[in-house]
XYZ file of C-alpha atoms in Angstrom:
750
model
C -55.035 -127.529 72.975
C -57.283 -125.580 75.878
C -54.318 -123.248 76.410
C -54.269 -122.467 72.259
C -58.416 -122.231 72.329
C -57.740 -119.802 75.092
C -55.566 -117.294 72.786
C -57.087 -114.622 70.529
C -55.607 -115.882 67.915
C -53.116 -113.589 65.076
C -53.086 -110.824 67.938
C -50.103 -111.874 70.559
C -52.287 -111.351 73.607
C -53.285 -113.436 76.402
C -55.576 -115.992 76.600
C -59.600 -114.628 76.750
C -61.997 -116.005 79.188
C -63.714 -118.568 78.140
C -67.283 -116.903 78.805
C -66.822 -114.524 76.269
C -69.085 -113.930 73.118
C -66.527 -112.930 69.473
C -69.858 -111.410 67.438
C -68.588 -110.071 64.475
C -68.929 -106.415 63.168
C -68.881 -104.123 60.500
C -66.585 -101.314 61.408
C -68.053 -99.120 59.374
C -71.396 -99.229 58.126
C -73.064 -99.475 61.318
C -76.939 -99.796 59.497
C -76.082 -103.041 57.634
C -74.468 -104.869 60.463
C -75.601 -108.466 61.198
C -78.220 -108.023 63.493
C -77.306 -110.980 66.049
C -80.028 -110.499 68.689
C -83.732 -112.119 67.402
C -85.753 -109.183 66.733
C -87.103 -106.963 69.697
C -85.554 -105.163 72.195
C -81.953 -105.564 71.774
C -80.981 -103.085 74.400
C -82.879 -105.129 76.406
C -81.395 -108.402 75.341
C -77.795 -106.202 75.436
C -78.049 -106.057 79.076
C -79.669 -109.208 80.249
C -76.049 -110.663 78.144
C -73.674 -108.124 79.871
C -74.565 -109.223 83.082
C -74.354 -113.078 82.685
C -71.165 -112.424 80.743
C -69.941 -110.453 83.763
C -71.030 -112.286 86.310
C -69.103 -114.915 84.558
C -66.246 -113.059 84.434
C -65.415 -112.001 87.939
C -65.784 -115.400 88.842
C -64.084 -116.812 86.284
C -60.631 -114.178 86.690
C -60.582 -112.685 89.959
C -58.169 -110.085 90.844
C -55.160 -109.703 89.480
C -56.449 -111.775 86.086
C -58.666 -109.552 85.450
C -56.594 -106.603 85.682
C -54.367 -108.158 83.195
C -57.041 -108.855 81.176
C -58.439 -105.794 81.125
C -55.171 -104.421 80.290
C -54.681 -106.701 77.209
C -58.165 -105.403 75.729
C -57.000 -102.281 76.082
C -53.831 -102.952 74.351
C -56.359 -104.256 71.647
C -58.614 -101.483 71.803
C -55.566 -99.455 71.048
C -54.340 -101.329 68.215
C -57.441 -101.443 66.660
C -58.282 -97.576 67.121
C -61.563 -97.938 68.775
C -60.922 -95.508 71.567
C -63.048 -92.936 69.809
C -65.608 -95.552 69.298
C -68.870 -94.897 70.619
C -71.298 -96.846 69.455
C -70.405 -100.366 70.139
C -69.887 -100.463 74.246
C -73.704 -100.014 73.921
C -74.416 -103.614 72.718
C -72.270 -105.652 74.088
C -71.010 -105.112 77.409
C -71.241 -102.454 80.245
C -68.664 -99.759 81.572
C -67.480 -102.272 84.269
C -65.999 -105.275 81.216
C -63.802 -105.496 78.724
C -64.922 -105.213 75.540
C -63.482 -107.171 72.480
C -64.778 -107.400 68.868
C -63.548 -108.927 65.406
C -64.526 -107.003 62.643
C -64.828 -108.304 58.822
C -62.462 -105.167 57.781
C -58.636 -104.596 58.876
C -58.368 -101.454 61.298
C -56.329 -98.214 60.029
C -52.745 -98.754 59.661
C -52.935 -102.984 59.138
C -52.242 -104.079 55.860
C -54.561 -106.477 53.775
C -51.943 -108.960 54.302
C -51.889 -109.240 57.909
C -55.602 -108.708 58.303
C -56.513 -111.544 56.266
C -53.193 -113.638 58.016
C -54.965 -112.788 61.098
C -58.196 -113.653 60.398
C -57.260 -116.866 58.837
C -55.118 -118.138 62.506
C -58.269 -117.008 64.152
C -60.698 -119.666 61.945
C -58.026 -121.966 62.702
C -57.593 -121.835 66.581
C -61.805 -121.561 65.771
C -61.791 -124.756 64.214
C -59.795 -126.554 66.489
C -61.114 -125.983 69.564
C -65.286 -126.384 70.042
C -67.911 -125.093 71.399
C -67.839 -125.186 75.364
C -64.566 -123.432 74.573
C -65.197 -121.045 72.055
C -67.719 -120.054 75.301
C -70.937 -119.895 73.045
C -72.722 -122.069 75.164
C -74.713 -118.675 76.046
C -76.209 -118.104 73.081
C -75.722 -121.239 70.512
C -73.938 -123.637 68.564
C -70.925 -122.990 66.694
C -72.693 -124.013 64.032
C -75.170 -121.261 64.740
C -72.629 -118.905 65.130
C -71.273 -119.903 61.462
C -74.434 -119.157 60.250
C -74.716 -116.305 61.228
C -71.296 -115.169 59.639
C -72.160 -117.015 56.548
C -75.303 -114.977 56.133
C -73.954 -111.649 57.037
C -70.911 -112.347 54.222
C -74.521 -113.284 51.477
C -76.480 -110.017 52.341
C -72.610 -108.152 51.480
C -71.833 -110.196 48.601
C -69.237 -112.342 49.839
C -68.271 -115.157 48.292
C -65.635 -116.813 50.891
C -64.431 -116.063 54.107
C -61.919 -115.147 53.275
C -60.852 -110.313 53.257
C -62.028 -108.626 50.292
C -60.704 -105.132 49.319
C -63.515 -103.926 47.702
C -62.851 -100.544 45.195
C -65.367 -98.004 44.453
C -64.645 -96.510 41.250
C -64.526 -92.426 41.468
C -67.388 -90.709 39.045
C -66.432 -89.297 36.086
C -67.125 -85.455 36.501
C -69.502 -84.791 33.751
C -67.334 -81.347 33.177
C -64.394 -83.276 32.497
C -66.452 -85.263 29.713
C -65.875 -85.675 26.269
C -68.719 -83.123 24.435
C -66.194 -82.992 20.451
C -65.017 -85.334 18.151
C -61.451 -84.294 16.341
C -62.011 -85.389 12.774
C -57.964 -85.437 12.574
C -56.834 -87.259 15.691
C -59.998 -89.828 15.185
C -60.675 -89.524 18.687
C -62.934 -88.271 21.477
C -62.047 -84.736 23.109
C -62.992 -82.085 25.650
C -63.831 -78.527 24.664
C -61.029 -77.319 26.643
C -59.496 -78.927 24.855
C -60.058 -77.944 21.456
C -58.188 -74.647 21.921
C -54.909 -75.807 23.014
C -54.007 -79.709 21.892
C -56.556 -79.541 19.145
C -56.440 -75.373 17.326
C -55.991 -75.697 14.518
C -57.390 -79.711 13.918
C -60.558 -80.166 12.503
C -63.011 -81.181 14.813
C -67.667 -81.913 15.352
C -69.540 -82.470 17.057
C -69.519 -85.506 19.203
C -73.180 -86.431 18.493
C -72.929 -85.274 15.007
C -69.872 -88.200 14.723
C -71.726 -90.069 16.251
C -74.327 -90.258 13.691
C -71.579 -90.153 10.662
C -70.491 -92.921 12.148
C -73.670 -94.660 12.463
C -74.410 -93.962 8.574
C -70.691 -95.247 7.221
C -70.768 -98.297 9.432
C -75.213 -99.077 8.233
C -73.501 -98.038 4.693
C -70.347 -100.976 5.174
C -73.325 -102.842 6.369
C -75.422 -102.997 3.042
C -72.106 -103.030 0.760
C -71.185 -105.971 2.933
C -74.284 -107.517 3.023
C -74.809 -107.215 -1.310
C -71.394 -108.686 -1.243
C -72.307 -111.738 0.929
C -75.396 -111.811 -1.317
C -73.371 -111.887 -4.254
C -70.497 -114.038 -3.326
C -73.454 -116.421 -2.017
C -74.895 -117.037 -5.189
C -71.575 -118.017 -6.953
C -70.967 -120.282 -4.152
C -74.033 -121.408 -5.454
C -73.420 -121.355 -8.996
C -70.091 -122.479 -8.147
C -71.922 -125.873 -6.014
C -74.009 -126.504 -9.124
C -70.910 -127.367 -11.402
C -69.175 -128.676 -9.205
C -72.045 -131.546 -8.674
C -73.056 -131.973 -12.538
C -69.580 -132.343 -12.666
C -68.955 -134.988 -10.207
C -72.201 -136.669 -11.134
C -70.968 -136.793 -15.451
C -68.041 -137.978 -14.255
C -69.413 -140.245 -11.480
C -71.993 -142.240 -14.196
C -68.871 -142.199 -16.754
C -66.849 -144.240 -14.052
C -70.064 -146.595 -13.465
C -70.398 -146.840 -16.925
C -67.085 -147.531 -17.705
C -66.763 -150.317 -14.532
C -70.193 -151.809 -16.200
C -69.102 -152.282 -19.466
C -65.008 -153.627 -18.017
C -67.499 -155.652 -15.958
C -69.593 -157.539 -19.196
C -66.329 -157.817 -21.353
C -64.025 -159.845 -18.807
C -67.321 -161.578 -18.308
C -67.869 -162.670 -21.905
C -63.937 -163.377 -22.129
C -64.320 -166.346 -19.159
C -67.037 -167.231 -21.062
C -65.051 -168.092 -23.837
C -62.109 -168.885 -22.780
C -63.910 -171.670 -20.843
C -66.105 -172.903 -24.281
C -62.589 -173.067 -26.242
C -60.846 -174.961 -23.240
C -63.531 -178.033 -23.316
C -63.662 -177.768 -26.884
C -59.626 -178.476 -27.152
C -60.458 -181.068 -24.552
C -63.054 -183.318 -26.857
C -60.590 -183.303 -30.058
C -57.512 -183.789 -28.174
C -59.301 -186.905 -26.816
C -60.764 -188.114 -29.621
C -57.487 -187.517 -31.099
C -55.400 -189.772 -28.650
C -57.770 -192.431 -28.470
C -57.883 -193.220 -32.089
C -53.964 -193.497 -32.480
C -54.092 -195.443 -29.622
C -56.964 -197.827 -31.073
C -54.375 -198.107 -34.591
C -51.388 -198.563 -32.005
C -52.521 -201.950 -29.947
C -53.714 -203.683 -33.264
C -50.832 -202.597 -34.772
C -48.867 -204.346 -31.315
C -51.326 -207.333 -32.128
C -50.241 -207.938 -35.402
C -47.074 -207.778 -34.950
C -46.778 -210.170 -32.611
C -48.832 -212.659 -34.542
C -45.769 -212.349 -37.690
C -43.200 -212.904 -35.083
C -44.709 -215.904 -34.295
C -45.095 -217.167 -36.979
C -41.368 -215.873 -37.921
C -40.403 -218.994 -35.134
C -42.990 -221.622 -35.864
C -41.874 -221.517 -39.477
C -37.852 -221.791 -37.994
C -38.763 -224.290 -35.478
C -40.559 -226.771 -38.658
C -37.078 -226.136 -40.725
C -35.750 -228.347 -38.680
C -37.680 -231.326 -37.910
C -37.629 -234.508 -40.050
C -38.725 -234.569 -43.554
C -42.774 -236.188 -42.409
C -43.133 -233.941 -39.252
C -41.657 -230.831 -42.066
C -44.682 -231.823 -44.642
C -47.043 -232.517 -41.766
C -46.244 -228.467 -40.145
C -45.639 -227.391 -43.433
C -49.141 -228.188 -44.654
C -51.225 -226.571 -41.154
C -48.497 -223.516 -41.391
C -49.447 -222.584 -45.128
C -52.797 -222.541 -44.451
C -53.060 -220.251 -41.600
C -49.915 -218.016 -43.630
C -52.627 -217.592 -46.036
C -54.997 -217.000 -44.092
C -52.912 -213.928 -42.086
C -51.582 -212.521 -45.553
C -55.400 -212.525 -46.843
C -55.535 -210.038 -43.613
C -55.511 -206.204 -44.237
C -53.126 -204.459 -41.987
C -53.640 -200.804 -41.895
C -50.230 -198.811 -41.946
C -51.597 -195.295 -42.196
C -52.148 -193.134 -39.140
C -55.741 -192.516 -38.502
C -55.740 -189.109 -37.344
C -52.986 -186.315 -38.555
C -50.462 -184.810 -35.412
C -51.546 -181.571 -36.899
C -53.088 -179.080 -34.987
C -56.099 -177.664 -36.306
C -55.931 -174.065 -37.024
C -58.409 -172.992 -34.122
C -59.732 -169.331 -35.274
C -61.616 -167.032 -31.943
C -64.294 -165.527 -32.948
C -64.145 -162.221 -30.439
C -66.412 -160.165 -32.581
C -68.965 -160.103 -29.651
C -66.150 -158.702 -27.817
C -65.399 -155.794 -29.920
C -68.758 -154.980 -29.658
C -68.424 -154.404 -26.504
C -65.075 -152.631 -26.620
C -67.420 -150.585 -28.982
C -69.762 -149.710 -26.670
C -68.292 -148.316 -24.545
C -67.609 -145.267 -26.676
C -71.315 -145.623 -27.264
C -73.159 -144.343 -24.817
C -76.488 -144.722 -25.353
C -79.116 -141.105 -26.335
C -79.813 -139.413 -22.554
C -83.017 -139.065 -20.824
C -85.574 -135.919 -20.670
C -84.169 -133.615 -18.084
C -86.415 -132.012 -15.478
C -86.837 -128.305 -16.067
C -87.876 -126.621 -12.152
C -90.316 -124.294 -11.504
C -88.942 -120.639 -10.973
C -87.196 -119.544 -8.129
C -87.789 -115.900 -5.932
C -85.588 -113.148 -6.411
C -84.419 -115.355 -10.117
C -84.796 -112.547 -12.509
C -84.383 -108.813 -13.313
C -86.104 -106.630 -15.562
C -83.665 -108.232 -18.627
C -83.164 -111.393 -17.466
C -84.243 -114.618 -15.877
C -81.954 -117.557 -14.252
C -83.219 -121.035 -15.886
C -81.992 -124.414 -13.522
C -83.167 -127.881 -14.632
C -81.678 -131.313 -12.989
C -81.072 -135.026 -15.243
C -82.621 -137.470 -12.205
C -81.381 -140.723 -14.808
C -77.971 -141.915 -14.692
C -77.205 -141.067 -18.309
C -73.867 -138.970 -19.558
C -74.638 -135.167 -20.848
C -72.072 -133.294 -22.982
C -74.518 -130.031 -23.214
C -77.836 -129.104 -22.785
C -79.634 -127.574 -25.221
C -82.453 -124.462 -23.566
C -84.887 -123.176 -25.579
C -87.456 -120.782 -24.758
C -89.813 -118.310 -25.817
C -92.273 -115.629 -24.836
C -95.915 -116.052 -23.869
C -98.740 -113.284 -24.962
C -102.342 -112.965 -23.145
C -100.712 -116.198 -20.982
C -100.675 -118.505 -23.932
C -97.777 -119.105 -25.816
C -97.728 -118.079 -29.856
C -97.078 -120.779 -32.041
C -95.847 -118.159 -34.409
C -93.063 -116.268 -31.684
C -89.998 -116.754 -32.958
C -88.049 -119.010 -31.021
C -84.146 -118.907 -29.367
C -81.714 -121.650 -28.635
C -78.589 -121.404 -26.370
C -76.195 -124.501 -25.875
C -75.218 -124.990 -22.251
C -72.861 -127.445 -19.804
C -74.247 -127.088 -16.901
C -77.663 -127.465 -15.213
C -78.617 -123.854 -15.065
C -78.447 -120.858 -17.486
C -78.720 -116.634 -16.722
C -80.616 -115.809 -20.259
C -80.529 -112.170 -21.134
C -81.940 -109.534 -23.073
C -85.434 -109.800 -21.989
C -88.429 -107.987 -21.958
C -89.836 -106.650 -18.705
C -91.764 -107.878 -17.140
C -93.052 -110.763 -19.542
C -93.803 -114.498 -19.739
C -91.563 -116.530 -21.143
C -91.731 -120.743 -21.730
C -88.688 -122.836 -21.480
C -87.575 -125.999 -22.307
C -84.352 -127.860 -22.238
C -82.649 -131.184 -23.793
C -79.623 -133.062 -22.817
C -77.057 -134.335 -26.251
C -74.081 -136.256 -26.110
C -72.426 -138.924 -28.657
C -75.444 -140.844 -29.335
C -77.818 -138.029 -29.957
C -80.555 -135.640 -28.003
C -83.024 -136.755 -25.646
C -86.696 -135.416 -25.371
C -87.437 -132.564 -24.402
C -88.129 -131.984 -20.636
C -91.405 -130.443 -19.617
C -92.396 -126.388 -20.097
C -92.021 -124.524 -17.687
C -92.690 -120.253 -17.572
C -90.741 -118.074 -16.005
C -91.602 -114.229 -15.596
C -88.811 -110.576 -16.455
C -88.829 -108.376 -13.401
C -90.650 -105.468 -13.781
C -89.659 -101.988 -15.172
C -88.745 -98.751 -12.196
C -92.149 -97.766 -11.134
C -92.028 -93.578 -12.597
C -92.724 -91.648 -9.226
C -95.015 -88.666 -9.969
C -93.910 -86.019 -8.515
C -96.052 -83.541 -8.823
C -98.952 -86.156 -7.037
C -96.650 -86.348 -4.022
C -97.931 -84.353 -0.870
C -96.967 -84.143 2.407
C -96.557 -82.667 6.395
C -94.532 -82.590 8.868
C -95.573 -86.021 10.075
C -96.144 -87.927 6.532
C -96.088 -87.639 2.562
C -98.273 -89.578 0.279
C -96.329 -91.291 -2.102
C -98.159 -91.902 -5.813
C -96.592 -93.669 -8.903
C -97.734 -95.472 -12.129
C -96.568 -99.211 -12.486
C -94.447 -98.104 -15.859
C -95.607 -102.266 -16.830
C -98.261 -103.213 -19.077
C -98.489 -106.618 -17.038
C -99.861 -105.665 -13.536
C -97.089 -106.948 -10.772
C -98.259 -108.380 -7.626
C -96.577 -105.293 -5.089
C -95.238 -102.418 -4.943
C -91.737 -101.582 -1.963
C -91.043 -98.234 -1.049
C -87.317 -97.039 0.158
C -86.831 -93.787 1.986
C -83.313 -92.542 2.819
C -83.418 -89.484 4.865
C -80.984 -86.658 3.421
C -78.223 -85.740 6.005
C -76.183 -83.843 4.115
C -74.919 -83.330 0.308
C -73.219 -87.060 -0.423
C -74.020 -88.802 2.956
C -75.652 -91.754 2.449
C -78.525 -92.425 5.602
C -80.393 -95.588 6.315
C -82.629 -97.625 4.003
C -86.495 -98.017 5.363
C -88.515 -99.833 3.339
C -92.567 -100.759 3.128
C -93.512 -103.160 1.524
C -96.727 -105.478 0.088
C -98.227 -101.920 -0.813
C -101.651 -103.567 -3.937
C -101.773 -99.571 -4.924
C -99.591 -97.655 -6.736
C -98.989 -94.650 -3.639
C -98.541 -94.949 -0.043
C -98.946 -93.263 2.781
C -95.538 -93.168 4.723
C -95.083 -91.714 7.575
C -91.638 -89.469 8.759
C -89.924 -86.982 10.842
C -90.485 -83.357 10.943
C -88.397 -80.883 9.450
C -86.356 -83.721 7.647
C -85.823 -84.150 3.545
C -86.055 -87.335 2.390
C -85.437 -89.647 -0.730
C -88.010 -91.226 -1.847
C -87.419 -94.434 -4.276
C -89.503 -97.174 -6.000
C -89.759 -101.459 -6.897
C -92.337 -103.170 -8.572
C -92.469 -106.964 -7.250
C -93.437 -109.560 -8.890
C -92.949 -113.785 -8.678
C -88.960 -113.170 -10.666
C -87.842 -110.183 -7.939
C -87.619 -106.364 -7.452
C -87.323 -104.028 -10.341
C -84.724 -102.036 -10.080
C -84.606 -98.385 -8.690
C -86.958 -95.476 -9.592
C -85.877 -92.458 -10.292
C -85.353 -90.273 -6.865
C -88.654 -87.889 -5.299
C -87.540 -85.433 -3.081
C -89.688 -84.621 -0.253
C -89.628 -82.143 2.770
C -91.673 -82.097 5.667
C -91.899 -78.491 6.944
C -94.910 -77.049 6.477
C -98.010 -79.274 4.200
C -97.188 -79.461 0.510
C -99.629 -79.933 -2.578
C -100.297 -79.380 -6.355
C -103.350 -78.157 -7.607
C -105.339 -81.047 -9.046
C -104.935 -80.375 -13.301
C -108.079 -82.728 -13.756
C -110.743 -80.631 -11.471
C -109.651 -76.919 -12.836
C -112.337 -74.907 -14.922
C -111.897 -74.921 -18.337
C -111.101 -71.326 -18.505
C -108.815 -71.217 -16.066
C -104.850 -73.173 -16.808
C -102.694 -74.101 -14.052
C -99.232 -74.087 -14.248
C -96.423 -76.402 -14.876
C -94.706 -76.639 -11.316
C -98.761 -76.843 -9.994
C -98.593 -73.864 -7.729
C -99.645 -71.782 -9.819
C -103.607 -70.725 -11.095
C -104.303 -67.735 -14.300
C -107.642 -66.431 -15.871
C -107.053 -64.904 -19.212
C -109.245 -62.474 -20.793
C -111.309 -64.729 -22.660
C -114.885 -64.534 -23.798
C -117.887 -67.102 -22.039
C -118.110 -69.922 -24.134
C -120.902 -70.067 -26.486
C -122.631 -72.840 -24.627
C -121.020 -73.809 -20.860
C -119.096 -77.295 -20.397
C -121.231 -80.172 -18.870
C -121.759 -81.427 -16.004
C -118.993 -83.389 -14.188
C -118.268 -84.825 -10.837
C -114.558 -83.908 -11.225
C -113.621 -81.135 -13.001
C -115.901 -77.159 -12.059
C -118.297 -76.082 -14.401
C -120.442 -72.829 -13.715
C -117.095 -72.225 -10.757
C -114.490 -70.743 -12.121
C -112.496 -72.787 -9.635
C -109.646 -74.936 -9.178
C -108.932 -78.100 -5.867
C -105.595 -79.123 -4.972
C -104.585 -82.474 -3.578
C -103.681 -81.799 -0.164
C -102.068 -85.021 1.986
C -105.025 -86.698 4.216
C -103.644 -86.126 7.020
C -105.514 -85.178 10.391
C -103.719 -82.404 12.292
C -102.772 -79.128 11.219
C -102.333 -77.623 7.664
C -100.957 -74.178 6.594
C -100.661 -72.515 3.795
C -100.395 -69.430 2.048
C -102.280 -67.547 -1.237
C -100.457 -65.105 -2.923
C -103.414 -62.519 -4.420
C -103.831 -59.742 -6.088
C -105.743 -57.023 -4.882
C -108.100 -55.266 -7.343
C -109.190 -59.175 -8.296
C -111.827 -61.052 -7.096
C -111.012 -63.965 -6.179
C -112.838 -66.683 -3.654
C -109.647 -69.102 -1.466
C -110.549 -72.155 0.986
C -111.467 -75.797 1.567
C -114.004 -78.106 0.333
C -114.647 -81.988 0.230
C -114.047 -83.308 -2.356
C -117.809 -84.079 -3.577
C -118.856 -80.316 -3.192
C -121.237 -79.718 -5.717
C -118.968 -78.727 -9.660
C -122.049 -76.449 -10.522
C -122.218 -74.076 -8.220
C -120.263 -71.575 -6.126
C -117.359 -72.161 -3.654
C -119.301 -71.475 -0.421
C -122.930 -71.487 -1.634
C -123.338 -75.044 0.246
C -122.797 -77.161 3.454
C -119.729 -78.808 2.020
C -117.317 -75.564 1.822
C -115.796 -72.815 3.694
C -114.171 -69.901 1.740
C -113.342 -66.478 2.303
C -114.527 -64.256 -1.138
C -112.826 -60.775 -2.012
C -115.008 -58.265 -4.570
C -113.433 -55.777 -6.074
C -115.931 -52.798 -7.295
C -115.594 -48.669 -7.636
C -112.412 -49.457 -5.471
C -114.037 -50.420 -2.642
C -112.989 -53.911 -1.147
C -115.714 -56.567 -0.220
C -114.665 -59.531 2.377
C -116.771 -62.493 3.038
C -116.134 -65.620 4.787
C -118.930 -67.727 2.893
C -120.640 -71.040 4.330
C -124.005 -72.596 3.153
C -124.079 -68.800 1.699
C -123.486 -67.201 4.797
C -121.055 -64.590 5.926
C -121.010 -62.804 9.606
C -120.342 -58.944 9.068
C -117.176 -58.258 9.322
C -114.937 -55.072 8.112
C -111.517 -55.189 7.226
C -109.567 -52.132 5.854
C -106.000 -53.235 5.261
C -106.028 -55.030 2.189
C -104.351 -58.589 2.463
C -101.759 -59.313 -0.503
C -100.760 -62.830 0.856
C -103.387 -64.418 2.514
C -102.610 -68.023 5.168
C -105.159 -70.583 5.513
C -105.003 -72.484 8.540
C -106.776 -75.730 8.380
C -107.631 -77.363 11.986
C -108.333 -81.173 12.240
C -107.234 -81.331 15.394
C -109.572 -78.494 16.622
C -111.815 -78.401 13.610
C -111.292 -74.863 12.657
C -110.150 -73.594 9.494
C -108.653 -70.059 9.955
C -107.329 -67.089 7.524
C -104.861 -63.889 8.407
C -103.084 -61.026 6.609
C -99.773 -63.212 6.539
C -97.916 -58.993 5.820
C -99.174 -57.462 8.723
C -99.240 -60.870 11.447
C -103.043 -60.387 11.722
C -106.701 -62.895 12.442
C -109.730 -62.417 9.540
C -111.641 -64.731 10.622
C -111.392 -68.468 12.027
C -114.646 -71.154 10.930
C -115.846 -73.341 13.508
C -116.443 -76.574 11.814
C -117.310 -80.087 12.240
C -114.648 -82.045 9.415
C -115.501 -85.509 9.068
C -113.674 -86.203 5.976
C -110.716 -85.010 4.678
C -111.180 -81.607 2.083
C -109.147 -80.124 -0.377
C -107.801 -76.515 -1.044
C -110.179 -75.144 -3.551
C -109.675 -71.690 -5.472
C -111.413 -69.307 -7.806
C -111.031 -66.557 -9.902
C -114.656 -64.705 -11.094
C -112.851 -62.302 -13.216
C -109.219 -62.390 -14.868
C -105.949 -62.654 -12.433
C -103.848 -64.964 -10.604
C -103.129 -66.783 -7.743
C -100.265 -68.113 -6.931
C -99.916 -70.562 -3.981
C -96.716 -71.281 -1.322
C -96.871 -73.891 0.818
C -93.854 -76.167 2.294
C -93.490 -73.635 4.656
C -92.885 -73.181 8.412
C -96.241 -72.650 10.765
C -95.789 -68.473 11.006
C -95.729 -67.724 15.843
C -98.930 -65.419 15.224
C -100.351 -68.568 13.918
C -99.942 -71.015 16.160
C -102.032 -69.023 18.203
C -105.375 -70.096 17.009
């Protein structure tokens, strides 16, 4: 045992000195090497340990033994490839002592299996040796050394003492990464392979293929959700039918069982009564016959006795005979005078016993004569149970009645109260639910139901009011306003009765035929909604109306572009002398005389100033549009607050900022008016198209000559409220608005 403990197991060498200390070292990662010594000057402590080891080694291994040990250590060093490792000798022993180190990793040239076998042999022999034989007394016990080993393995992610092979995956070269998608092969490929293996194949950029795949997945998910909803509804209907059939047959079974038991009880009672009556009559007849039989026997005995007595008298002497004959004669006279009943008092024939089964027959008939059912209970309307032309009505029957069918009756409700003269409609249904069709959208209907069987109709249920879903809203395409960050959607309800709320659905129009992801804005109380969008995109907008019956169908689609700012002229604000085109982007003043009297003042419509306003989206940021003008016409363009006085000219108050052009005697005059003041600015090149930049962020309003990219003038104005584009024609002419366009580069500098 001592010999085994003194060897280096698994290495095939001679016994090592008892006072040698073996520390596990990481030969491949010196920075992560376990610090065996406590914090402090490790080198100084290493020198102390070296001195102790040197003295102990010289005392224990003199002369030849020491040389043998050195030769064995040299072989181990050469075997483990440590000849060039200069980093290890400075930490444990000095130059005159052999250095023995055990690594967690196998040396170069040694397989993982051999190294693992050597480590297992080492550990097995170490477990058999005690702490003193291991030479651990100089620094600590074997348990402390084992704790250090376990701590070292824990910090390096090793869960066991067995040797583990760590494989570091090679990083993928970024140049070799797939960046295109082969539609033909349906696989990602590198751009270099397109010209070789996938030369004639259809390819597309990888990000577009990814977006297309996501869109297809979302589309399929939407279809799957719709199919799941339909299947769930069908399963719900099927379950209701199943429950109804089960309840009806269950009630019939209970009814049959109850009547059958009642019939059996009646028959048993009648049997007992008949048996008891027959027994009493039998007893009565037998007792009567038995009494008659006893009486007859007694008479017969008397007759026999008299005959015997008479025969004895005949053999007597005359004197005795006469004496006895006189007495016998009296006796016979008395006996013969007694009447003997020789008729049977009770006839042996059985009476005809007629059994009365009328009550049993009534019970048998009652099996087929069930009572009329009780009144059903109609359920209140469930959410999303209606469309614009149909509702789903449900009811239940809480009694044990047997029902063959139901009669559902309904009529419309007008002004929140059903009118008695309204036509009523009746339907016959087998189940406890019914989908009523051909109804008017967003209308209330009053429903009630009765149950019936062969016995008759039940009383009517309570009345319940159901409501159909609304009609689809009507989107006002001309009133839709947008910018690069948002859009203001306007619509009409399309329903006579009010609805609860509206839902706006947005789908990004990626490409023709592509189905994008639908986003929804819900709970909108009014007929307009401001939605946030992404810049430079196209969206398809739908609107739904909702009430207690459910959502309406989608409205007709409306397209919104978030390139620049889009708006239309407000027809409710234009002066009577102006005409707004159908597309809402052109205003014309024709050759007409002034009316006899001025139009009445109005808060919305211009009366004195021949002008019109545009509906710009109420979103802060930068808005840009252009106005095509006639060089020889008098016009005014700019912005104004909504409550600008309609009886004053644009620019004549502090609520409007405008550029005015007047043409007289072949001279052009340009003014930039605000509160009746204008700077002294001369414009040499008359613009035919004016660009207007409204910058809320910097509180500026700028004008540009679009044709030559020239900046004309900039107002510095405090815009605490939203303003609207405004246009005025002092003489006959035309102004054409261009919006929904990207901001030119020369404009972005202002």
